[in-house]
Amino acid sequence: MLEKFNKGLANLKANGEFQKILDKYLASDSTTTTSTADETTIWGLLKNNYKQLLSGLGITLSLALVSFAIAIVIGIIFGMFSVSPYKSLRLISEIFVDVIRGIPLMILAAFIFWGIPNFIESLTGQQSPINDFVAGTIALSLNSAAYIAEIVRGGIKAVPVGQMEASRSLGISYGKTMRKIVLPQATKLMLPNFVNQFVIALKDTTIVSAIGLVELFQTGKIIIARNYQSFKMYAILAVFYLVIITLLTRLAKRLEKRIQ
């Protein structure tokens, strides 16, 4: 395999991909070239690595927001399918929810990031790599969408069935009844669960780091590999997540009160 490896390495260097990998994982600037003695304190770790941590935090928030926005759309669609009067749509929703919820998120992310490109390569003979951010977004979106579909189904089912029957008996169509009567009430019931699911999606971004996406958690691991200050760095990461999630929870509660 040595000849093939050297040829592949030469290709990576020729097209610039090798340098991109070095820049992504091993780059250092003036803020990270101080001695490791300065990184024995929490303040030293923050001072030397705050740019990397903020960059990782930005990727984490972007990943969570983008994937959750997509998951909301997909989840609502399949949630509506699950309460549809048509059996075929209910079956499609049930299969989607069971399959996605039955696959661990890490395996789903690995399948999308490594499995699908490998399958395409076996068919076409050409490499078709998927960007790590795109693969992570798809995995998180599908995973959250399955749970959101169940939240939507539960919220709609929680509205007394008599309201639907009364509306239909007055000649109002099924679609209009859902839009004007059922969904406004169900939304109030679903909102706390939506917030909870977003918090879970934000935490799940740490799992997606397994495919190499340099978000906040992966950034912390890279810093630890350089200075071995695992206790302090993981404590810093825990505080980052705690502050973000607490702020989001407080904001969601205020929104919930205004809606109610």
mmCIF file of N, CA, C and O in Angstrom, residues 16-29 32 52 55-56 59 113 130-135 208-215 218-223 226:
data_model
loop_
_atom_site.group_PDB
_atom_site.id
_atom_site.type_symbol
_atom_site.label_atom_id
_atom_site.label_comp_id
_atom_site.label_asym_id
_atom_site.label_seq_id
_atom_site.Cartn_x
_atom_site.Cartn_y
_atom_site.Cartn_z
ATOM 1 N N GLY A 16 -3.587 21.195 -2.795
ATOM 2 C CA GLY A 16 -3.730 22.126 -1.675
ATOM 3 C C GLY A 16 -4.534 21.601 -0.510
ATOM 4 O O GLY A 16 -4.645 22.267 0.519
ATOM 5 N N GLU A 17 -5.094 20.402 -0.635
ATOM 6 C CA GLU A 17 -5.936 19.852 0.421
ATOM 7 C C GLU A 17 -5.109 19.526 1.671
ATOM 8 O O GLU A 17 -5.579 19.684 2.800
ATOM 9 N N PHE A 18 -3.872 19.093 1.473
ATOM 10 C CA PHE A 18 -2.999 18.760 2.605
ATOM 11 C C PHE A 18 -2.748 19.981 3.486
ATOM 12 O O PHE A 18 -2.812 19.904 4.714
ATOM 13 N N GLN A 19 -2.509 21.127 2.838
ATOM 14 C CA GLN A 19 -2.267 22.352 3.598
ATOM 15 C C GLN A 19 -3.524 22.800 4.326
ATOM 16 O O GLN A 19 -3.461 23.323 5.444
ATOM 17 N N LYS A 20 -4.693 22.596 3.699
ATOM 18 C CA LYS A 20 -5.953 22.947 4.356
ATOM 19 C C LYS A 20 -6.146 22.139 5.640
ATOM 20 O O LYS A 20 -6.617 22.659 6.646
ATOM 21 N N ILE A 21 -5.794 20.856 5.575
ATOM 22 C CA ILE A 21 -5.923 20.000 6.758
ATOM 23 C C ILE A 21 -4.985 20.485 7.864
ATOM 24 O O ILE A 21 -5.373 20.567 9.036
ATOM 25 N N LEU A 22 -3.758 20.825 7.489
ATOM 26 C CA LEU A 22 -2.812 21.343 8.475
ATOM 27 C C LEU A 22 -3.310 22.640 9.096
ATOM 28 O O LEU A 22 -3.243 22.839 10.309
ATOM 29 N N ASP A 23 -3.837 23.527 8.241
ATOM 30 C CA ASP A 23 -4.334 24.816 8.733
ATOM 31 C C ASP A 23 -5.517 24.641 9.654
ATOM 32 O O ASP A 23 -5.712 25.387 10.619
ATOM 33 N N LYS A 24 -6.351 23.635 9.347
ATOM 34 C CA LYS A 24 -7.578 23.437 10.118
ATOM 35 C C LYS A 24 -7.304 22.866 11.498
ATOM 36 O O LYS A 24 -7.889 23.285 12.501
ATOM 37 N N TYR A 25 -6.387 21.895 11.569
ATOM 38 C CA TYR A 25 -6.201 21.174 12.832
ATOM 39 C C TYR A 25 -4.928 21.549 13.601
ATOM 40 O O TYR A 25 -4.855 21.351 14.805
ATOM 41 N N LEU A 26 -3.943 22.067 12.898
ATOM 42 C CA LEU A 26 -2.662 22.313 13.560
ATOM 43 C C LEU A 26 -2.203 23.759 13.478
ATOM 44 O O LEU A 26 -1.090 24.072 13.900
ATOM 45 N N ALA A 27 -3.046 24.632 12.928
ATOM 46 C CA ALA A 27 -2.628 26.024 12.778
ATOM 47 C C ALA A 27 -2.455 26.678 14.143
ATOM 48 O O ALA A 27 -3.157 26.380 15.093
ATOM 49 N N SER A 28 -1.541 27.588 14.207
ATOM 50 C CA SER A 28 -1.333 28.356 15.436
ATOM 51 C C SER A 28 -1.013 29.785 15.066
ATOM 52 O O SER A 28 -0.452 30.058 14.008
ATOM 53 N N ASP A 29 -1.442 30.709 15.898
ATOM 54 C CA ASP A 29 -1.137 32.114 15.659
ATOM 55 C C ASP A 29 -0.516 32.703 16.915
ATOM 56 O O ASP A 29 -0.149 32.011 17.848
ATOM 57 N N THR A 32 -1.660 31.622 20.379
ATOM 58 C CA THR A 32 -1.513 30.240 20.856
ATOM 59 C C THR A 32 -0.060 29.798 20.924
ATOM 60 O O THR A 32 0.207 28.616 21.099
ATOM 61 N N GLN A 52 -10.007 30.494 19.223
ATOM 62 C CA GLN A 52 -10.381 29.153 18.799
ATOM 63 C C GLN A 52 -11.710 28.729 19.429
ATOM 64 O O GLN A 52 -12.563 28.134 18.760
ATOM 65 N N SER A 55 -14.545 30.583 17.798
ATOM 66 C CA SER A 55 -14.788 30.022 16.470
ATOM 67 C C SER A 55 -15.562 28.713 16.566
ATOM 68 O O SER A 55 -16.524 28.479 15.820
ATOM 69 N N GLY A 56 -15.153 27.849 17.504
ATOM 70 C CA GLY A 56 -15.878 26.591 17.713
ATOM 71 C C GLY A 56 -17.289 26.821 18.185
ATOM 72 O O GLY A 56 -18.225 26.118 17.772
ATOM 73 N N ILE A 59 -19.492 27.771 15.246
ATOM 74 C CA ILE A 59 -19.867 26.601 14.444
ATOM 75 C C ILE A 59 -20.933 25.781 15.157
ATOM 76 O O ILE A 59 -21.893 25.293 14.535
ATOM 77 N N PHE A 113 -21.558 10.776 6.457
ATOM 78 C CA PHE A 113 -20.267 11.382 6.141
ATOM 79 C C PHE A 113 -19.312 10.412 5.436
ATOM 80 O O PHE A 113 -18.596 10.799 4.508
ATOM 81 N N ILE A 130 -18.511 14.379 1.297
ATOM 82 C CA ILE A 130 -19.520 15.304 1.804
ATOM 83 C C ILE A 130 -18.864 16.188 2.859
ATOM 84 O O ILE A 130 -18.149 15.705 3.739
ATOM 85 N N ASN A 131 -19.097 17.477 2.771
ATOM 86 C CA ASN A 131 -18.570 18.415 3.748
ATOM 87 C C ASN A 131 -19.009 18.020 5.155
ATOM 88 O O ASN A 131 -20.157 17.616 5.365
ATOM 89 N N ASP A 132 -18.094 18.124 6.134
ATOM 90 C CA ASP A 132 -18.425 17.690 7.492
ATOM 91 C C ASP A 132 -19.568 18.501 8.099
ATOM 92 O O ASP A 132 -20.412 17.957 8.815
ATOM 93 N N PHE A 133 -19.631 19.797 7.800
ATOM 94 C CA PHE A 133 -20.728 20.617 8.329
ATOM 95 C C PHE A 133 -22.057 20.202 7.716
ATOM 96 O O PHE A 133 -23.073 20.107 8.412
ATOM 97 N N VAL A 134 -22.052 19.927 6.418
ATOM 98 C CA VAL A 134 -23.276 19.495 5.730
ATOM 99 C C VAL A 134 -23.729 18.138 6.272
ATOM 100 O O VAL A 134 -24.922 17.937 6.546
ATOM 101 N N ALA A 135 -22.785 17.214 6.434
ATOM 102 C CA ALA A 135 -23.131 15.889 6.959
ATOM 103 C C ALA A 135 -23.688 15.994 8.382
ATOM 104 O O ALA A 135 -24.677 15.345 8.726
ATOM 105 N N VAL A 208 -21.687 14.922 16.985
ATOM 106 C CA VAL A 208 -21.343 15.075 15.568
ATOM 107 C C VAL A 208 -19.851 15.350 15.391
ATOM 108 O O VAL A 208 -19.291 15.139 14.320
ATOM 109 N N SER A 209 -19.179 15.803 16.454
ATOM 110 C CA SER A 209 -17.737 16.048 16.359
ATOM 111 C C SER A 209 -16.975 14.760 16.037
ATOM 112 O O SER A 209 -15.803 14.816 15.644
ATOM 113 N N ALA A 210 -17.624 13.608 16.183
ATOM 114 C CA ALA A 210 -16.976 12.328 15.895
ATOM 115 C C ALA A 210 -16.570 12.200 14.433
ATOM 116 O O ALA A 210 -15.666 11.432 14.100
ATOM 117 N N ILE A 211 -17.219 12.959 13.535
ATOM 118 C CA ILE A 211 -16.856 12.891 12.115
ATOM 119 C C ILE A 211 -15.793 13.928 11.755
ATOM 120 O O ILE A 211 -15.476 14.113 10.579
ATOM 121 N N GLY A 212 -15.264 14.630 12.761
ATOM 122 C CA GLY A 212 -14.175 15.562 12.515
ATOM 123 C C GLY A 212 -14.576 17.013 12.429
ATOM 124 O O GLY A 212 -13.728 17.874 12.181
ATOM 125 N N LEU A 213 -15.844 17.314 12.640
ATOM 126 C CA LEU A 213 -16.297 18.702 12.592
ATOM 127 C C LEU A 213 -15.726 19.454 13.794
ATOM 128 O O LEU A 213 -15.923 19.058 14.941
ATOM 129 N N VAL A 214 -15.021 20.547 13.530
ATOM 130 C CA VAL A 214 -14.347 21.278 14.606
ATOM 131 C C VAL A 214 -15.310 22.290 15.213
ATOM 132 O O VAL A 214 -15.231 23.496 14.957
ATOM 133 N N GLU A 215 -16.260 21.789 15.998
ATOM 134 C CA GLU A 215 -17.151 22.679 16.743
ATOM 135 C C GLU A 215 -16.556 22.916 18.122
ATOM 136 O O GLU A 215 -15.363 22.681 18.332
ATOM 137 N N GLN A 218 -14.922 19.721 19.900
ATOM 138 C CA GLN A 218 -13.727 19.268 19.185
ATOM 139 C C GLN A 218 -12.589 20.270 19.328
ATOM 140 O O GLN A 218 -11.420 19.887 19.443
ATOM 141 N N THR A 219 -12.931 21.555 19.354
ATOM 142 C CA THR A 219 -11.915 22.587 19.583
ATOM 143 C C THR A 219 -11.248 22.385 20.935
ATOM 144 O O THR A 219 -10.024 22.487 21.068
ATOM 145 N N GLY A 220 -12.062 22.107 21.958
ATOM 146 C CA GLY A 220 -11.520 21.839 23.278
ATOM 147 C C GLY A 220 -10.591 20.634 23.286
ATOM 148 O O GLY A 220 -9.534 20.649 23.935
ATOM 149 N N LYS A 221 -10.949 19.588 22.556
ATOM 150 C CA LYS A 221 -10.109 18.394 22.493
ATOM 151 C C LYS A 221 -8.772 18.690 21.822
ATOM 152 O O LYS A 221 -7.728 18.158 22.233
ATOM 153 N N ILE A 222 -8.804 19.536 20.799
ATOM 154 C CA ILE A 222 -7.563 19.908 20.111
ATOM 155 C C ILE A 222 -6.650 20.698 21.054
ATOM 156 O O ILE A 222 -5.431 20.487 21.088
ATOM 157 N N ILE A 223 -7.247 21.594 21.833
ATOM 158 C CA ILE A 223 -6.456 22.376 22.794
ATOM 159 C C ILE A 223 -5.862 21.464 23.871
ATOM 160 O O ILE A 223 -4.703 21.612 24.258
ATOM 161 N N ARG A 226 -2.746 19.641 23.022
ATOM 162 C CA ARG A 226 -1.538 20.461 23.012
ATOM 163 C C ARG A 226 -0.989 20.726 24.412
ATOM 164 O O ARG A 226 0.217 20.754 24.619
#
